[in-house]
XYZ file of C-alpha atoms in Angstrom:
380
model
C 1.366 -12.437 25.907
C -0.155 -15.907 26.296
C -1.893 -14.925 29.563
C -4.463 -12.988 27.513
C -5.372 -15.877 25.187
C -9.133 -16.303 24.959
C -9.837 -13.120 26.891
C -11.046 -9.682 25.859
C -8.126 -7.247 25.773
C -8.720 -3.599 26.730
C -6.282 -1.317 24.911
C -5.808 2.079 23.301
C -7.055 2.763 19.797
C -7.307 5.903 17.676
C -10.978 6.019 16.693
C -12.420 8.080 13.848
C -15.898 9.131 14.962
C -16.633 11.480 12.061
C -15.319 12.122 8.578
C -12.390 14.515 8.524
C -12.361 15.054 12.294
C -9.236 14.339 14.387
C -8.935 10.774 15.645
C -9.771 10.305 19.320
C -7.660 8.102 21.579
C -10.104 5.701 23.242
C -9.983 2.561 25.337
C -11.512 -0.208 23.258
C -12.174 -3.849 23.975
C -10.699 -6.292 21.489
C -12.429 -9.683 21.387
C -10.510 -12.966 20.978
C -9.971 -14.282 17.447
C -12.599 -16.598 16.001
C -12.048 -19.433 13.505
C -9.286 -18.668 10.973
C -8.512 -15.348 12.699
C -5.405 -14.058 14.443
C -5.121 -11.412 17.137
C -1.929 -9.423 16.941
C -0.224 -6.754 18.997
C 0.593 -3.888 16.664
C 4.090 -2.578 17.313
C 4.383 0.022 14.548
C 1.988 1.392 11.976
C 2.285 4.027 9.280
C -0.151 6.281 7.489
C -1.022 5.532 3.869
C -2.985 7.865 1.594
C -5.790 5.290 1.462
C -6.394 5.849 5.186
C -6.596 9.590 4.577
C -8.916 9.139 1.586
C -11.494 7.120 3.503
C -11.109 9.224 6.649
C -12.073 12.272 4.577
C -14.945 10.188 3.108
C -15.048 12.207 -0.091
C -16.755 10.185 -2.776
C -17.342 7.071 -0.665
C -20.054 5.828 1.648
C -19.089 7.084 5.125
C -18.662 4.294 7.688
C -18.100 5.543 11.221
C -17.040 5.070 13.978
C -14.066 3.255 12.523
C -10.508 2.267 13.328
C -8.327 2.983 10.300
C -4.795 1.794 9.563
C -3.476 -0.954 7.284
C 0.306 -0.509 6.992
C 1.828 -2.093 10.069
C 3.964 -4.689 11.778
C 3.156 -6.721 14.859
C 3.466 -9.892 16.900
C 0.916 -12.703 17.127
C -0.824 -12.700 20.519
C -3.255 -15.574 19.911
C -4.805 -17.604 17.117
C -8.322 -18.847 16.467
C -9.566 -22.299 15.624
C -8.163 -23.771 12.431
C -5.107 -21.513 12.272
C -2.002 -23.642 11.860
C 0.269 -21.338 9.884
C 0.876 -18.898 12.754
C 1.955 -19.314 16.361
C 2.050 -17.006 19.352
C 5.115 -14.763 19.064
C 5.415 -14.817 15.271
C 6.396 -11.505 13.676
C 3.856 -10.543 11.033
C 2.670 -7.885 8.587
C -1.114 -7.442 8.270
C -2.182 -6.808 4.665
C -5.253 -5.057 3.225
C -5.799 -7.927 0.782
C -5.294 -11.621 1.351
C -4.464 -15.107 0.219
C -6.955 -17.785 1.218
C -4.967 -20.447 -0.621
C -8.071 -22.184 -1.932
C -9.655 -20.046 -4.667
C -8.712 -20.059 -8.355
C -6.760 -16.829 -7.995
C -4.685 -18.151 -5.112
C -3.957 -21.368 -6.986
C -2.928 -19.440 -10.100
C 0.706 -18.440 -10.484
C -0.419 -15.379 -12.429
C -2.861 -13.739 -9.997
C -2.884 -12.386 -6.453
C -6.544 -11.308 -6.420
C -8.009 -13.686 -3.834
C -11.761 -14.217 -4.227
C -12.360 -14.410 -0.469
C -10.035 -11.727 0.868
C -9.824 -9.210 -1.966
C -9.865 -5.586 -0.782
C -13.328 -4.417 0.291
C -13.440 -0.834 1.552
C -17.126 -1.021 2.489
C -16.852 -3.993 4.830
C -16.636 -2.953 8.470
C -16.911 -6.371 10.101
C -15.160 -9.735 10.119
C -15.974 -12.335 7.471
C -16.433 -15.147 9.979
C -19.630 -13.897 11.618
C -20.292 -10.411 10.262
C -19.429 -8.848 13.613
C -16.765 -6.456 14.858
C -13.983 -7.491 17.230
C -13.814 -3.912 18.552
C -16.234 -2.285 20.957
C -16.523 0.640 23.349
C -19.036 0.175 26.179
C -20.801 -2.411 24.056
C -20.919 -0.275 20.903
C -19.294 -1.993 17.899
C -16.537 -0.065 16.136
C -16.094 -0.720 12.411
C -13.003 -2.400 11.002
C -11.095 -1.004 7.996
C -9.683 -3.169 5.186
C -9.709 -6.158 7.535
C -6.685 -4.761 9.407
C -7.469 -1.682 11.596
C -3.916 -1.146 12.765
C -4.519 2.154 14.604
C -5.116 0.017 17.683
C -2.652 -1.588 20.089
C -4.326 -4.930 19.343
C -6.313 -5.965 16.297
C -7.888 -9.090 14.819
C -7.345 -10.100 11.192
C -8.154 -13.059 8.975
C -5.187 -15.429 8.915
C -5.077 -15.140 5.115
C -4.321 -11.422 5.430
C -1.117 -11.917 7.393
C 2.447 -12.472 6.217
C 4.877 -14.213 8.579
C 8.258 -12.513 8.356
C 11.856 -12.905 9.463
C 11.923 -12.223 13.244
C 15.236 -10.388 12.812
C 13.675 -7.747 10.552
C 13.252 -4.401 12.379
C 9.512 -3.934 12.853
C 9.836 -0.142 12.975
C 11.039 -0.171 9.358
C 9.482 -3.119 7.549
C 6.002 -1.990 8.621
C 5.944 0.244 5.521
C 6.287 -2.800 3.255
C 2.760 -4.053 3.923
C 1.095 -1.738 1.392
C 2.344 1.180 -0.711
C 6.049 0.434 -1.023
C 5.467 -3.167 -2.046
C 2.742 -2.026 -4.458
C 5.133 0.269 -6.323
C 8.103 -2.068 -6.132
C 6.163 -5.064 -7.430
C 4.499 -3.103 -10.217
C 7.981 -2.660 -11.678
C 9.720 -5.926 -10.792
C 6.761 -8.292 -11.234
C 4.614 -6.611 -13.877
C 6.632 -4.135 -15.990
C 9.801 -6.262 -15.722
C 12.278 -3.791 -17.238
C 15.477 -5.289 -18.588
C 18.997 -4.228 -17.685
C 19.785 -0.924 -19.402
C 16.185 -0.107 -20.297
C 14.406 3.255 -20.042
C 11.537 3.677 -17.572
C 9.057 6.515 -17.014
C 7.392 6.912 -13.618
C 4.211 8.989 -13.462
C 3.713 10.354 -9.947
C 6.558 10.675 -7.434
C 4.734 9.963 -4.195
C 5.702 6.965 -2.069
C 4.258 4.403 -4.505
C 5.883 6.045 -7.528
C 9.236 6.262 -5.779
C 8.946 2.593 -4.867
C 8.334 1.881 -8.556
C 11.465 3.897 -9.325
C 13.356 1.890 -6.720
C 12.274 -1.239 -8.564
C 13.568 0.209 -11.824
C 16.874 1.013 -10.142
C 17.149 -2.527 -8.773
C 16.363 -3.922 -12.228
C 19.232 -1.922 -13.700
C 17.379 0.677 -15.765
C 19.734 3.113 -17.478
C 17.304 6.058 -17.458
C 14.440 6.638 -15.033
C 12.292 9.614 -15.978
C 10.068 11.031 -13.243
C 6.905 12.925 -14.197
C 5.093 14.991 -11.571
C 3.177 18.260 -11.318
C 4.986 19.127 -8.075
C 8.630 20.067 -8.738
C 9.334 20.020 -4.978
C 9.408 16.231 -5.249
C 12.264 16.124 -7.736
C 15.225 16.425 -5.348
C 13.896 13.660 -3.084
C 13.320 11.415 -6.094
C 17.034 11.453 -6.954
C 17.615 9.234 -3.894
C 15.490 6.554 -5.565
C 17.400 6.484 -8.823
C 15.319 8.930 -10.856
C 17.678 10.488 -13.383
C 15.497 13.002 -15.265
C 12.395 15.005 -14.457
C 9.449 16.441 -16.336
C 6.606 18.672 -15.192
C 3.688 18.472 -17.677
C 2.754 22.050 -16.767
C 6.047 23.248 -18.251
C 5.329 21.700 -21.649
C 3.371 23.140 -24.566
C 2.390 19.710 -25.941
C 1.293 16.340 -24.533
C 3.904 14.899 -22.197
C 3.930 11.598 -24.089
C 5.205 13.419 -27.156
C 7.982 15.026 -25.122
C 9.000 11.642 -23.691
C 8.924 9.962 -27.111
C 11.202 12.638 -28.553
C 13.760 12.455 -25.731
C 13.899 8.628 -25.846
C 14.043 8.002 -29.597
C 10.460 6.815 -29.964
C 9.398 6.089 -26.412
C 10.460 4.428 -23.180
C 10.690 0.676 -22.778
C 8.473 0.676 -19.682
C 6.209 3.113 -17.866
C 4.457 2.884 -14.500
C 1.528 5.187 -13.684
C 1.050 5.862 -9.960
C -1.333 8.837 -9.752
C -4.800 7.553 -10.601
C -5.265 10.506 -12.961
C -6.845 9.309 -16.180
C -4.833 11.729 -18.367
C -1.610 10.486 -16.774
C -2.726 6.923 -17.500
C -3.231 7.709 -21.166
C 0.133 9.485 -21.334
C 1.853 6.560 -19.608
C 0.521 4.174 -22.232
C 1.159 6.375 -25.240
C 4.746 7.203 -24.207
C 6.039 3.612 -24.464
C 7.884 2.463 -27.578
C 6.021 0.550 -30.242
C 7.004 -3.071 -30.753
C 7.917 -3.820 -27.124
C 6.806 -1.031 -24.794
C 4.854 -1.992 -21.672
C 2.766 0.424 -19.570
C 1.555 -0.556 -16.099
C -1.350 1.196 -14.382
C -1.133 1.293 -10.568
C -3.059 4.407 -9.519
C -6.785 4.056 -8.799
C -8.985 6.425 -10.851
C -12.534 7.551 -10.232
C -14.731 4.507 -10.860
C -16.566 6.383 -13.625
C -13.375 7.337 -15.475
C -12.921 6.064 -19.037
C -9.573 5.228 -20.624
C -9.398 6.317 -24.263
C -6.631 5.774 -26.785
C -6.386 4.986 -30.488
C -6.519 1.241 -31.265
C -3.451 1.646 -33.466
C -1.423 2.193 -30.285
C -2.226 -1.377 -29.264
C -1.919 -2.793 -32.750
C 1.585 -1.312 -32.883
C 2.516 -3.872 -30.223
C 2.398 -1.735 -27.126
C 1.170 -3.573 -24.041
C -1.113 -2.159 -21.353
C -1.247 -3.900 -17.975
C -2.871 -3.309 -14.607
C -1.315 -4.118 -11.259
C -2.838 -4.823 -7.851
C -0.514 -4.811 -4.813
C 2.441 -5.256 -7.148
C 1.214 -8.761 -8.076
C 2.474 -10.003 -4.695
C 0.588 -12.787 -2.943
C 0.672 -11.575 0.691
C 1.525 -14.768 2.570
C 3.675 -16.321 -0.160
C 5.604 -13.344 -1.515
C 5.962 -10.643 1.153
C 8.581 -12.608 3.128
C 10.852 -12.383 0.062
C 10.407 -8.597 -0.042
C 11.522 -8.490 3.597
C 14.589 -10.518 2.632
C 15.390 -8.008 -0.120
C 15.597 -5.412 2.638
C 17.581 -7.669 4.975
C 20.070 -8.382 2.175
C 20.451 -4.637 1.505
C 19.065 -4.969 -2.001
C 16.083 -2.767 -1.106
C 16.572 0.463 0.854
C 13.499 1.031 3.036
C 14.926 3.666 5.366
C 14.726 6.487 2.822
C 10.940 6.087 2.571
C 10.543 6.873 6.299
C 10.691 10.643 6.637
C 8.862 11.157 9.945
C 8.161 9.345 13.217
C 5.552 10.167 15.857
C 4.282 8.480 19.033
C 0.843 6.844 18.913
C -0.493 9.547 21.218
C 0.236 12.103 18.477
C -1.152 10.152 15.522
C -3.073 13.184 14.257
C 0.290 14.794 13.452
C 0.777 12.093 10.816
C -2.504 13.155 9.202
C -1.427 16.806 9.303
C 1.862 15.957 7.567
C 0.084 14.058 4.809
C -2.521 16.777 4.328
C 0.338 19.274 3.868
C 2.083 16.946 1.421
C 5.153 16.700 3.623
C 7.321 13.593 3.623
C 6.720 10.073 2.332
C 5.934 7.768 5.238
C 5.353 8.624 8.886
C 5.899 5.673 11.224
C 3.801 5.626 14.398
C 5.257 3.979 17.501
C 2.387 2.202 19.271
C 4.236 2.045 22.586
C 4.630 5.801 22.964
């Protein structure tokens, strides 16, 4: 790979030219990395609902043409000036957020919300010079979340990369760079259920099931899954979910049902839907005195959370979680080791695989609500 250092690399990329239209396989030119940037060869990528959400461009400012993708694994091809953490050949996971190592958040043991590299869905260019590293016949192509992994090669800020164990299978650990780690960390790092505790999971998509996996790892005695789609219940049993509730089947608020079946409420709850009513239910279903509710799903920016102050005064705790409270560079390697040590089962999250040439099939599967994660092989 070193023969391409400093040169423009022509390669295949799946380009979104218009909102909601199938991606088009194009030959793009990928410029060399600038200061504090790394160019990587993407080996595997997967489709996350965030990609779909911004591809549909419903409720956001459309930014096209664009190369989506942010859940992936790859190998470092070259590094820019000032990069001393990574070397050519390193196995890495690109991450939609980052860790500059210098800001107050990065220096805090309690936060992972880097001032410099925090998620910015509206930014289509690199921080270094405000320009794109992708082009087609001289036309710049917008980046997405600083990663743009639907390309055989991409350029990312070095703070948005995690160096991982080279023995970890890239076709599996690629899914740990976003949704799975978000759900897992929201339980293990934020909710922190104790051995034998009761946990409610609102939303049984990939993130919610990862939260359930965290509850299983923590030793929860009961894991209650709440979802409007009963077709998800059988799959959720593989992730340790022991009981299921569909709010549509109840004639009263779901938090009341949960409180009754758990003698006053669950010890912990994790909300993974972004629905404001589910958020309120997740908070109000935890036990007074010690219950902790963690919000993970992203609601409409105009949504308002309303509950009675007495619910807080009764010593319930409400927390928010961003990327599972994991610092990308510092903490993701340990998540990989959880998988390598067979403590975390990643394989069951991967329900489909497609070659890069058929990437639109992954979008079709997600639009139909089929499966959890579809891994895309960039070499096929």
